[in-house]
Amino acid sequence: MQEIDIIVVGAGIWGCTVARTLAEKGRKVLVLERRAAPGGNVRCETDAESGIEVHTYGSHIFHTHLDDVWEFVNRFVTFNGYQHKVLARYNGKTYFLPLGLTLVNQFYGLDLKPSELPAFIAKEAGTAHGEPSNFEEQAISFIGRPLYEAFIREYTRKQWGMDPKNLPASIIKRLPVRASYDLNYYPDYRQGIPLTGYNSLFERLLDHPNIALECNVDWLEWRRTTNHELPVFYSGPIDALFGYKYGPLPWRSLRFETERIDVADWQGTSVVNYTGADVPFTRIHEFKHYHPEQKDVMAHPSTIICREYPKTWTPGDEPYYPVDTPASREKLALYQAEAAKCPNLVVGGRLGEYKYYDMDQSVGRALAVALQFCGR
Ligand code: UDP
C-alpha cells in the first residue's frame, strides 16, 4: 500500500472497526498503534502451558442488543455462546448477582415471588424524595439500604476511589435489576467470547488490502516529525492529544496480579466480586471459564487467576475508566472544544470520548462515524 488517505490512531476495537469500514469503502488506511500488537485493552495472551486465554487487561465479554454491531463482528469471528454470570463474596459467603430475586432471597433467607419483590424493596429503600440524584440514592432505590451496603457501597468506593454520593446515577444503571431468577449479568442474549480468541477478531478486522498497521508507534511523537494533511481518527485519551493543557482528566486505572495455581478449577466461575472493604481488590477473574467448549483447557490441572486492584490514574498508568463528575465534564468540554477546532480530526472510543462505553457501543459508534465520513 503506497498512498494513504486516512490515519487511524489506536488499534483498539473502535480504531479497528473504523479502519475496516473505511477500507471497505475504498480508502487506504494507515493504523498506528502505540503497543506491540493490536487489540487495545481487549488484547489477550494464550498461556503456553495450559492453553488458557488470559485477558491481559481484565475480563472482556462481548454482549450487545445492537443488530448492526452483532452482524458486523460475526463477519469476523464466531462466538462461543458463553453467558456471563457474576458471583459476589461478602462476609465469608458467596452470593449470586445481579441485583434480583436470587440475591434478595439468599441474603434475607426469604422465598419471595417476583410479584412480591417491588413492595419488599420499597420497604427496604425507605422513603426517597424525588428522582435519585446520585449513585447512592439510585442504588438504594433499586435494592434498599442493607443490600446497597453489602454489595455496592464498598465495592464502588474501591472501584472509583470516592464516596458513591459523588458519583452519577448512570454508573449503577449499568447493572441489571431483575424481579426474577435470571442470573445473566447482561440483559443481552447475544453474547459470548470469540471461539478463536479475541486477538483473532483484531487480526481479521485489519486483514484487508487497504489497511496497513504499524505497531510501536507513539502518535504524539510521530506527528511531531511527520508532515501531513490527512484526516485523523484518534482513539487515545483526549487530554493527552492536547498535551494536558487544561490538566489531566480524572481516570481510574487498574493493577492486575496474575497467578498460576495448580488446581483444575479454583473458584468455579469466571468472575467473583469481593464487595467488602476487608480486601483491597474488587474482583478475581479465572479465565479458563470463558471457554467451556475447550475441554482440554478446562481439564488442565492448572488454572490462571487474576486479582484486580483499582487505582487513581497518574502519568504513566494506563487509563481504563473515565470518572464522570461535574468537574470532569467541564474539563472535557474544554478538550472537546479544542477538538472541534481541528477540521480533519475525529476523536472516538472510550478514551477519546471519555465515555464508559462497552465494546459493542464502541463498535456502534465507530461504524457510525466511519460511514458518515464516507457519506454512507
Ligand atoms: N458494582 C458494585 N458491586 C458489584 C458490581 C458492580 O458496586 O458487585 C457497581 C460499581 O460501582 C461498578 C458499577 O456497579 O463500577 C458497574 O459495574 P460493572 O460490572 O458494569 O463494571 P465493569 O465490569 O465495567 O468494571
Coordinates of C-alpha atoms and ligand atoms in Angstrom, one line a residue:
M1 CA 0.0 0.0 0.0
Q2 CA 1.8 3.1 -1.1
E3 CA -0.6 6.0 -0.8
I4 CA -2.5 6.7 2.4
D5 CA -5.9 8.6 2.6
I6 CA -6.5 8.4 6.3
I7 CA -4.7 7.8 9.6
V8 CA -6.3 5.8 12.4
V9 CA -4.6 6.2 15.8
G10 CA -5.0 3.3 18.1
A11 CA -5.8 -0.3 17.1
G12 CA -8.4 -1.0 19.8
I13 CA -11.9 -2.0 19.0
W14 CA -13.0 1.5 17.9
G15 CA -9.9 2.1 15.7
C16 CA -10.0 -1.3 14.1
T17 CA -13.7 -1.0 13.3
V18 CA -13.2 2.5 11.8
A19 CA -10.2 1.2 9.8
R20 CA -12.1 -1.8 8.4
T21 CA -15.2 0.3 7.5
L22 CA -13.1 2.9 5.7
A23 CA -11.1 0.3 3.9
E24 CA -14.2 -1.4 2.6
K25 CA -15.3 2.0 1.3
G26 CA -12.1 2.1 -0.8
R27 CA -10.0 4.3 1.5
K28 CA -6.3 3.5 2.1
V29 CA -5.8 3.5 5.9
L30 CA -2.7 3.6 8.0
V31 CA -3.3 2.3 11.6
L32 CA -0.7 3.5 14.1
E33 CA -0.6 1.5 17.4
R34 CA 1.5 2.5 20.4
R35 CA 1.7 -1.0 21.8
A36 CA 3.4 -4.0 20.1
A37 CA 0.2 -5.6 18.9
P38 CA -3.4 -4.5 18.1
G39 CA -6.4 -5.1 20.4
G40 CA -6.3 -2.3 22.9
N41 CA -7.4 -3.4 26.3
V42 CA -9.2 -6.4 24.8
R43 CA -5.8 -7.9 23.9
C44 CA -5.3 -11.4 25.3
E45 CA -2.3 -13.8 25.7
T46 CA -2.6 -17.5 25.4
D47 CA -0.8 -19.3 28.2
A48 CA 1.7 -21.8 26.6
E49 CA 1.4 -24.4 29.3
S50 CA -2.4 -24.7 29.8
G51 CA -3.8 -23.0 26.6
I52 CA -5.8 -20.6 28.7
E53 CA -6.7 -17.3 27.0
V54 CA -5.7 -14.7 29.6
H55 CA -7.4 -11.3 29.3
T56 CA -4.3 -9.2 29.9
Y57 CA -6.3 -6.1 30.8
G58 CA -9.2 -7.8 32.7
S59 CA -12.2 -9.7 31.6
H60 CA -14.0 -8.7 28.4
I61 CA -17.3 -10.3 27.5
F62 CA -18.9 -9.3 24.2
H63 CA -22.6 -8.6 24.6
T64 CA -25.0 -6.5 22.6
H65 CA -28.6 -5.7 21.7
L66 CA -27.4 -3.7 18.6
D67 CA -28.3 -5.7 15.4
D68 CA -25.8 -4.0 13.1
V69 CA -22.9 -4.4 15.6
W70 CA -23.7 -8.1 16.1
E71 CA -23.8 -8.7 12.4
F72 CA -20.6 -6.8 11.9
V73 CA -18.5 -8.7 14.5
N74 CA -19.9 -12.0 13.4
R75 CA -18.4 -11.4 9.9
F76 CA -15.0 -11.9 11.5
V77 CA -15.4 -14.3 14.4
T78 CA -17.9 -16.9 15.7
F79 CA -18.9 -16.5 19.4
N80 CA -19.0 -19.5 21.8
G81 CA -22.3 -18.7 23.4
Y82 CA -20.8 -18.1 26.8
Q83 CA -23.3 -16.3 29.0
H84 CA -21.8 -14.2 31.8
K85 CA -22.7 -14.7 35.4
V86 CA -21.1 -12.8 38.3
L87 CA -20.9 -14.0 41.9
A88 CA -20.2 -11.9 44.9
R89 CA -18.2 -12.7 48.0
Y90 CA -19.4 -10.8 51.1
N91 CA -18.7 -11.6 54.8
G92 CA -17.4 -15.1 54.1
K93 CA -20.4 -16.1 51.9
T94 CA -20.9 -16.4 48.1
Y95 CA -23.9 -14.8 46.5
F96 CA -25.3 -14.6 43.0
L97 CA -25.5 -11.2 41.3
P98 CA -27.2 -9.4 39.6
L99 CA -29.5 -7.4 41.9
G100 CA -32.6 -9.6 41.8
L101 CA -34.7 -12.2 43.3
T102 CA -31.9 -14.7 43.8
L103 CA -29.8 -12.2 45.8
V104 CA -32.7 -10.9 47.9
N105 CA -33.9 -14.3 48.8
Q106 CA -30.4 -15.6 49.5
F107 CA -29.4 -12.5 51.6
Y108 CA -32.6 -12.3 53.7
G109 CA -33.3 -16.1 53.8
L110 CA -36.7 -15.4 52.2
D111 CA -38.7 -17.1 49.5
L112 CA -40.3 -14.0 47.8
K113 CA -42.1 -14.4 44.5
P114 CA -41.4 -12.0 41.7
S115 CA -44.7 -10.1 42.3
E116 CA -43.7 -9.6 46.0
L117 CA -40.3 -8.1 45.3
P118 CA -41.2 -4.5 44.4
A119 CA -43.1 -3.9 47.7
F120 CA -40.2 -5.6 49.7
I121 CA -37.6 -3.3 48.0
A122 CA -39.7 -0.2 48.5
K123 CA -39.9 -1.0 52.2
E124 CA -36.1 -1.6 52.4
A125 CA -35.4 1.6 50.4
G126 CA -37.4 3.8 52.8
T127 CA -39.0 7.0 51.6
A128 CA -37.0 8.8 49.0
H129 CA -37.8 12.4 47.9
G130 CA -37.9 12.9 44.1
E131 CA -35.7 11.4 41.4
P132 CA -32.4 9.8 42.7
S133 CA -29.7 12.5 42.0
N134 CA -26.6 10.4 42.6
F135 CA -25.2 6.9 42.6
E136 CA -26.1 6.1 46.2
E137 CA -29.7 7.3 46.0
Q138 CA -30.2 5.4 42.8
A139 CA -28.7 2.2 44.2
I140 CA -30.8 2.4 47.4
S141 CA -33.9 2.9 45.3
F142 CA -33.1 -0.2 43.3
I143 CA -32.3 -2.6 46.1
G144 CA -32.7 -0.9 49.6
R145 CA -30.0 0.1 52.0
P146 CA -28.9 -3.3 53.5
L147 CA -28.1 -4.8 50.1
Y148 CA -26.5 -1.5 49.0
E149 CA -24.2 -1.5 52.0
A150 CA -23.3 -5.2 51.5
F151 CA -22.8 -5.4 47.8
I152 CA -22.4 -1.9 46.3
R153 CA -21.1 0.8 48.6
E154 CA -17.6 -0.6 49.4
Y155 CA -17.0 -2.1 46.0
T156 CA -17.9 1.2 44.5
R157 CA -15.6 3.1 46.9
K158 CA -12.8 0.7 45.9
Q159 CA -13.6 0.9 42.2
W160 CA -13.9 4.7 42.0
G161 CA -11.9 5.9 44.9
M162 CA -14.6 8.2 46.2
D163 CA -17.9 8.3 48.1
P164 CA -20.7 6.9 45.9
K165 CA -22.7 10.1 46.7
N166 CA -20.3 12.0 44.5
L167 CA -20.8 9.6 41.5
P168 CA -23.5 9.8 38.9
A169 CA -26.6 7.5 39.0
S170 CA -25.7 6.4 35.5
I171 CA -22.9 4.1 36.7
I172 CA -25.2 1.9 38.8
K173 CA -27.8 1.8 36.0
R174 CA -25.3 -0.4 34.1
L175 CA -26.2 -3.2 36.5
P176 CA -29.4 -5.0 35.7
V177 CA -32.1 -5.2 38.5
R178 CA -34.3 -8.1 38.0
A179 CA -37.6 -9.3 39.6
S180 CA -36.7 -12.8 38.5
Y181 CA -34.2 -15.6 39.0
D182 CA -32.4 -14.7 35.7
L183 CA -28.7 -14.7 36.6
N184 CA -27.4 -13.5 33.3
Y185 CA -25.3 -10.4 34.2
Y186 CA -26.1 -8.7 30.9
P187 CA -29.6 -8.2 29.5
D188 CA -28.3 -9.1 26.0
Y189 CA -28.8 -12.7 24.9
R190 CA -26.4 -12.0 22.0
Q191 CA -23.2 -12.6 24.0
G192 CA -20.0 -14.6 24.0
I193 CA -16.3 -14.9 23.6
P194 CA -14.8 -15.5 20.1
L195 CA -14.1 -19.2 19.7
T196 CA -10.8 -18.4 18.1
G197 CA -9.9 -15.9 20.8
Y198 CA -10.2 -12.1 20.9
N199 CA -6.9 -11.5 19.2
S200 CA -8.2 -13.2 16.0
L201 CA -11.0 -10.6 15.9
F202 CA -8.4 -7.8 15.6
E203 CA -6.2 -9.7 13.2
R204 CA -9.2 -10.3 10.9
L205 CA -10.6 -6.7 11.2
L206 CA -7.2 -5.4 10.0
D207 CA -6.7 -8.1 7.3
H208 CA -7.6 -6.0 4.3
P209 CA -5.5 -4.9 1.3
N210 CA -6.4 -1.2 2.1
I211 CA -5.1 -1.4 5.7
A212 CA -1.5 -1.1 6.8
L213 CA -0.7 -1.5 10.5
E214 CA 2.4 -0.1 12.2
C215 CA 2.9 -1.0 15.9
N216 CA 5.2 0.5 18.5
V217 CA 4.4 4.0 17.1
D218 CA 3.6 6.8 19.5
W219 CA 1.3 9.1 17.5
L220 CA 2.0 12.1 19.7
E221 CA 5.7 11.7 18.8
W222 CA 5.1 10.6 15.2
R223 CA 3.0 13.8 14.4
R224 CA 5.9 16.0 15.6
T225 CA 8.2 14.6 13.0
T226 CA 5.8 13.9 10.0
N227 CA 4.2 16.5 7.8
H228 CA 0.8 15.5 6.5
E229 CA -2.7 17.0 6.0
L230 CA -4.6 13.7 6.2
P231 CA -7.8 13.1 8.2
V232 CA -7.1 11.5 11.5
F233 CA -9.4 9.2 13.5
Y234 CA -7.9 9.3 17.0
S235 CA -8.8 6.9 19.8
G236 CA -6.2 7.7 22.5
P237 CA -7.1 9.8 25.6
I238 CA -8.4 13.2 24.5
D239 CA -6.5 15.1 27.3
A240 CA -3.2 13.5 26.0
L241 CA -4.0 14.7 22.5
F242 CA -3.9 18.3 23.6
G243 CA -0.9 17.9 25.8
Y244 CA -3.0 18.0 29.0
K245 CA -3.2 21.8 28.5
Y246 CA -6.3 22.0 30.8
G247 CA -4.8 19.5 33.2
P248 CA -5.4 15.7 33.0
L249 CA -8.9 14.4 33.1
P250 CA -9.5 12.1 36.1
W251 CA -9.1 8.5 35.1
R252 CA -9.3 5.3 37.1
S253 CA -6.5 2.8 36.4
L254 CA -6.1 -0.8 37.3
R255 CA -3.3 -3.0 38.6
F256 CA -3.6 -6.8 37.9
E257 CA -1.9 -9.5 39.9
T258 CA -1.9 -12.7 37.9
E259 CA -1.2 -16.1 39.5
R260 CA -1.0 -19.7 38.3
I261 CA -2.5 -22.2 40.6
D262 CA -2.0 -26.0 40.4
V263 CA -5.7 -26.9 40.6
A264 CA -8.0 -27.6 37.7
D265 CA -10.7 -25.2 39.0
W266 CA -10.0 -22.6 41.7
Q267 CA -13.3 -20.6 42.1
G268 CA -15.7 -22.5 39.9
T269 CA -16.7 -19.5 37.8
S270 CA -15.1 -16.7 35.7
V271 CA -15.6 -13.7 38.0
V272 CA -16.2 -13.3 41.7
N273 CA -16.6 -9.7 43.0
Y274 CA -15.3 -9.0 46.5
T275 CA -17.8 -6.4 47.7
G276 CA -16.5 -5.7 51.2
A277 CA -13.8 -3.4 52.5
D278 CA -11.9 -6.3 54.0
V279 CA -9.8 -6.9 50.8
P280 CA -8.3 -4.2 48.6
F281 CA -9.1 -5.8 45.3
T282 CA -12.5 -5.6 43.6
R283 CA -12.7 -9.0 41.8
I284 CA -10.9 -12.2 40.9
H285 CA -11.0 -13.5 37.3
E286 CA -10.5 -17.1 36.4
F287 CA -10.1 -17.1 32.7
K288 CA -10.5 -20.7 31.7
H289 CA -14.2 -20.5 32.5
Y290 CA -14.7 -18.2 29.4
H291 CA -14.1 -21.2 27.1
P292 CA -16.2 -24.1 28.5
E293 CA -16.1 -25.5 24.9
Q294 CA -12.3 -26.0 25.3
K295 CA -12.5 -29.4 27.1
D296 CA -8.7 -29.9 27.3
V297 CA -8.1 -26.5 28.8
M298 CA -10.9 -26.9 31.3
A299 CA -9.5 -30.2 32.4
H300 CA -5.9 -29.0 32.6
P301 CA -4.5 -29.4 36.1
S302 CA -3.6 -25.8 36.5
T303 CA -5.6 -22.5 36.2
I304 CA -4.8 -18.8 36.0
I305 CA -6.5 -16.3 38.2
C306 CA -6.1 -12.5 38.4
R307 CA -6.9 -10.1 41.2
E308 CA -8.0 -6.7 40.0
Y309 CA -6.9 -3.6 42.1
P310 CA -8.3 -0.2 41.1
K311 CA -6.1 2.8 41.5
T312 CA -6.0 6.5 40.7
W313 CA -4.5 7.2 37.3
T314 CA -1.2 9.0 37.4
P315 CA 1.1 9.8 34.4
G316 CA 2.5 6.6 33.0
D317 CA -0.5 4.5 34.0
E318 CA -3.0 3.0 31.5
P319 CA -6.3 4.9 31.7
Y320 CA -9.3 2.5 32.0
Y321 CA -12.4 4.3 33.3
P322 CA -13.4 7.9 32.8
V323 CA -14.6 9.4 36.1
D324 CA -17.8 11.2 35.4
T325 CA -18.2 14.2 37.8
P326 CA -19.4 17.8 37.2
A327 CA -15.7 18.9 37.3
S328 CA -14.5 16.3 34.8
R329 CA -17.4 17.2 32.5
E330 CA -16.3 20.9 32.5
K331 CA -12.8 19.9 31.6
L332 CA -13.9 17.5 29.0
A333 CA -15.9 20.3 27.3
L334 CA -12.7 22.4 27.0
Y335 CA -10.9 19.5 25.3
Q336 CA -13.9 18.8 23.0
A337 CA -13.9 22.5 22.0
E338 CA -10.2 22.1 21.1
A339 CA -11.0 19.0 19.0
A340 CA -13.9 20.8 17.2
K341 CA -11.4 23.4 16.0
C342 CA -9.4 20.7 14.1
P343 CA -11.2 20.2 10.8
N344 CA -9.6 16.9 9.9
L345 CA -10.0 15.2 13.3
V346 CA -12.5 12.6 14.6
V347 CA -12.0 11.6 18.2
G348 CA -13.6 8.4 19.4
G349 CA -13.7 5.3 21.6
R350 CA -13.8 5.1 25.4
L351 CA -10.6 7.1 25.8
G352 CA -11.3 9.6 23.1
E353 CA -14.8 10.4 24.0
Y354 CA -14.2 9.9 27.8
K355 CA -17.3 7.8 28.0
Y356 CA -17.8 4.5 29.8
Y357 CA -18.5 2.6 26.6
D358 CA -18.8 -1.2 26.4
M359 CA -17.2 -2.9 23.4
D360 CA -20.4 -3.1 21.4
Q361 CA -21.1 0.6 21.9
S362 CA -17.6 1.4 20.7
V363 CA -18.2 -0.7 17.6
G364 CA -21.5 1.0 17.0
R365 CA -20.0 4.5 17.3
A366 CA -17.1 3.5 15.0
L367 CA -19.4 2.2 12.3
A368 CA -21.5 5.4 12.5
V369 CA -18.6 7.9 12.3
A370 CA -16.8 5.9 9.5
L371 CA -19.9 5.6 7.4
Q372 CA -20.8 9.2 8.0
F373 CA -17.2 10.2 6.9
C374 CA -17.7 8.3 3.6
G375 CA -21.1 9.8 3.0
R376 CA -22.7 6.3 3.8
Ligands
UDP1 N1 -20.9 -2.5 41.3 C1 -20.9 -2.8 42.7 N2 -20.8 -4.1 43.1 C2 -20.6 -5.1 42.3 C3 -20.6 -4.9 40.9 C4 -20.7 -3.6 40.4 O1 -21.0 -1.9 43.5 O2 -20.5 -6.3 42.8 C5 -21.0 -1.1 40.8 C6 -19.6 -0.4 40.8 O3 -19.8 0.9 41.1 C7 -19.2 -0.6 39.4 C8 -20.6 -0.5 38.6 O4 -21.5 -1.1 39.5 O5 -18.3 0.4 39.0 C9 -20.6 -1.1 37.3 O6 -20.3 -2.4 37.3 P1 -19.8 -3.3 36.1 O7 -19.8 -4.7 36.5 O8 -20.6 -2.9 34.9 O9 -18.3 -2.7 35.9 P2 -17.1 -3.0 34.9 O10 -17.2 -4.5 34.6 O11 -17.4 -2.2 33.7 O12 -15.9 -2.7 35.6

